[in-house]
Amino acid sequence: MDTIRVAVIGTGIIGQTLAARFVQAGHIVTMGTRNPQRDDLVELARRAGASLTSIEDAIHSAEAVVWAINGSAMADAIPAYGQHLADKVVIDATNNIGAPSMNSLALITEYAPTAHAYRAFNSLGWENFANPRYGELNGDLLYTGPTGPTQAVAENLIESTGLRPIRVGDNDKAKIVDDFVALWFSLAIGQGMGRELGFKILTR
């Protein structure tokens, strides 16, 4: 895989796990936070093998930006940092539960119209990124976004977690990916199948 300079925005369990997996795959990872001087966050980034800095500086140094913050915070974050996202691969991994749209792709398009936006890493629990194996199989990850050279960047990052990328279509199909969030919670939590539940797309 080609080495990618990645900014992971967010220091929660999803951000931590993705950052660590990207580092393990050989990418250069910077975690962005509003509080880069906090000792606990510095240690968290160190354990992941990533550097830690401000959100603006993390974005500035990156080719690809993965948003892994609370979904409801995207309404403030994207307008604030949108100008720094120009021409970058931007992956929305957030879920704004209860909002009319679970994803923030429209915000990204509005405030960073030249960014290459993708919807990914939102339909599974962090456990699936930490360990994608299910017996003899690796799980799949559904995503949406444009084709072309930037698609290879998005798929590279998905493959860095060990999951197989499955493109559902352009971002007008993002709700299909978002619907898998509800399915995941219904099976993993509602039906007691456990948080390590994953998905596999099979064809003949």
XYZ file of C-alpha atoms in Angstrom:
204
model
C 0.000 0.000 0.000
C 1.129 3.556 -0.676
C 1.906 5.605 2.407
C -0.725 8.241 3.132
C -0.487 11.252 5.425
C -3.677 10.932 7.458
C -5.337 13.271 9.935
C -7.719 11.541 12.326
C -9.902 14.194 13.921
C -11.178 12.918 17.246
C -9.623 11.030 20.147
C -12.509 8.767 21.105
C -12.436 5.001 20.730
C -13.148 5.091 16.975
C -10.443 7.700 16.367
C -7.960 5.841 18.574
C -8.587 2.517 16.875
C -8.434 3.860 13.321
C -5.279 5.848 14.068
C -3.556 2.748 15.459
C -4.594 0.599 12.502
C -3.438 3.215 9.994
C -0.060 3.427 11.744
C 0.259 -0.374 11.707
C -0.338 -0.290 7.944
C 2.552 2.131 7.500
C 0.707 5.429 7.152
C 1.808 8.698 8.769
C -0.922 9.631 11.220
C -1.641 12.830 13.094
C -4.523 13.000 15.543
C -6.258 16.366 15.748
C -7.890 17.683 18.910
C -8.927 20.980 20.473
C -6.729 20.121 23.478
C -3.351 18.922 22.138
C -1.559 19.810 25.398
C -3.573 17.421 27.579
C -1.250 14.792 29.000
C -3.795 11.984 28.686
C -4.368 12.749 24.995
C -0.635 12.941 24.336
C -0.261 9.488 25.895
C -3.272 8.183 23.948
C -1.721 9.294 20.648
C 1.642 7.848 21.656
C 0.066 4.441 22.273
C -1.514 4.585 18.820
C 1.844 5.509 17.278
C 0.496 8.840 16.047
C 1.436 12.436 16.679
C -0.999 14.868 18.300
C -1.679 18.470 17.390
C -4.468 20.990 16.863
C -7.250 20.185 14.428
C -6.123 22.883 12.006
C -2.497 21.728 12.000
C -3.498 18.079 11.643
C -5.625 18.871 8.596
C -2.946 21.086 7.089
C -0.348 18.275 7.139
C -2.639 15.587 5.699
C -3.648 14.231 2.319
C -6.680 12.488 3.843
C -8.811 13.598 6.784
C -10.968 11.164 8.756
C -13.608 12.824 10.929
C -14.257 10.658 13.997
C -15.866 13.131 16.411
C -19.381 13.171 17.857
C -21.745 13.494 14.911
C -23.642 16.403 16.439
C -20.394 18.405 16.638
C -19.934 18.341 12.866
C -22.365 21.257 12.471
C -19.781 23.503 14.133
C -16.591 21.737 13.077
C -17.058 21.641 9.314
C -17.878 25.363 8.919
C -14.912 26.188 11.153
C -12.386 24.033 9.292
C -13.947 23.643 5.848
C -11.528 26.033 4.157
C -8.633 23.781 5.226
C -10.226 20.702 3.621
C -9.945 21.953 0.035
C -8.822 19.261 -2.439
C -8.253 16.670 0.311
C -9.841 13.247 0.686
C -12.343 13.729 3.508
C -13.948 10.698 5.145
C -17.034 11.181 7.300
C -16.965 8.430 9.927
C -19.442 10.202 12.233
C -23.043 9.339 13.057
C -25.428 12.129 14.012
C -27.999 9.887 15.670
C -31.514 11.349 15.666
C -30.779 14.071 13.096
C -32.592 14.182 9.733
C -29.360 12.950 8.138
C -26.969 10.721 10.045
C -24.035 11.827 7.877
C -22.462 15.254 7.326
C -21.675 14.970 3.634
C -23.883 17.941 2.737
C -21.966 20.116 5.199
C -18.648 18.989 3.750
C -19.857 19.749 0.224
C -21.101 23.183 1.279
C -18.019 24.321 3.182
C -15.348 22.383 1.280
C -16.731 22.094 -2.268
C -13.417 20.923 -3.764
C -12.877 18.194 -1.166
C -13.299 14.563 -2.213
C -15.858 13.361 0.320
C -16.471 9.743 1.316
C -18.783 8.026 3.772
C -17.038 5.164 5.589
C -16.087 3.683 8.977
C -19.506 4.533 10.445
C -21.459 1.296 10.095
C -19.443 -0.990 12.406
C -18.236 -0.940 15.989
C -14.622 -0.133 16.774
C -14.052 -3.788 17.579
C -14.395 -4.612 13.877
C -11.614 -2.185 12.991
C -9.362 -3.584 15.705
C -9.933 -7.173 14.519
C -11.619 -7.729 11.130
C -11.309 -11.539 11.169
C -14.346 -13.830 11.385
C -13.044 -17.378 11.293
C -11.391 -17.739 7.878
C -12.905 -14.544 6.491
C -12.256 -10.837 6.779
C -15.272 -8.602 7.092
C -16.445 -6.028 4.553
C -16.966 -2.286 4.966
C -19.555 -0.478 2.874
C -18.701 3.030 1.704
C -19.810 5.705 -0.730
C -17.945 8.358 -2.651
C -16.535 9.310 -6.035
C -14.530 7.119 -8.369
C -11.154 8.165 -9.725
C -7.716 8.547 -8.118
C -9.068 9.543 -4.697
C -11.079 6.336 -4.496
C -7.787 4.459 -4.200
C -6.883 6.568 -1.153
C -10.208 5.844 0.561
C -9.963 2.127 -0.205
C -6.335 2.035 0.947
C -7.412 3.341 4.356
C -10.284 0.867 4.594
C -7.978 -2.003 3.646
C -5.536 -0.775 6.300
C -7.991 -2.016 8.927
C -8.117 -5.437 7.276
C -11.659 -4.927 5.993
C -12.600 -5.271 2.324
C -14.000 -2.041 0.844
C -17.361 -2.396 -0.898
C -18.423 0.734 -2.800
C -22.199 1.199 -2.739
C -22.110 4.135 -5.162
C -21.719 7.898 -5.164
C -22.681 9.867 -2.070
C -26.330 10.000 -3.106
C -26.338 6.383 -1.859
C -24.933 7.277 1.578
C -28.245 6.574 3.314
C -27.865 2.918 2.368
C -24.603 2.821 4.305
C -26.249 4.724 7.162
C -29.085 2.199 7.315
C -26.494 -0.456 8.160
C -25.870 1.432 11.404
C -29.404 0.652 12.516
C -29.011 -2.952 11.362
C -25.727 -3.316 13.231
C -27.234 -2.009 16.484
C -30.374 -4.130 16.040
C -28.339 -7.315 15.683
C -25.338 -6.576 17.904
C -27.243 -5.043 20.814
C -30.960 -5.688 20.275
C -30.547 -9.362 19.371
C -27.569 -9.902 21.659
C -25.181 -11.013 18.916
C -22.346 -8.905 20.351
C -20.361 -5.875 19.307
C -17.923 -7.865 17.189
C -20.667 -8.494 14.642
C -19.607 -7.678 11.078
C -20.963 -7.874 7.546
C -19.914 -9.887 4.486
C -21.158 -9.346 0.935
C -21.214 -12.590 -1.037
C -21.494 -13.066 -4.794
C -21.242 -16.056 -7.136
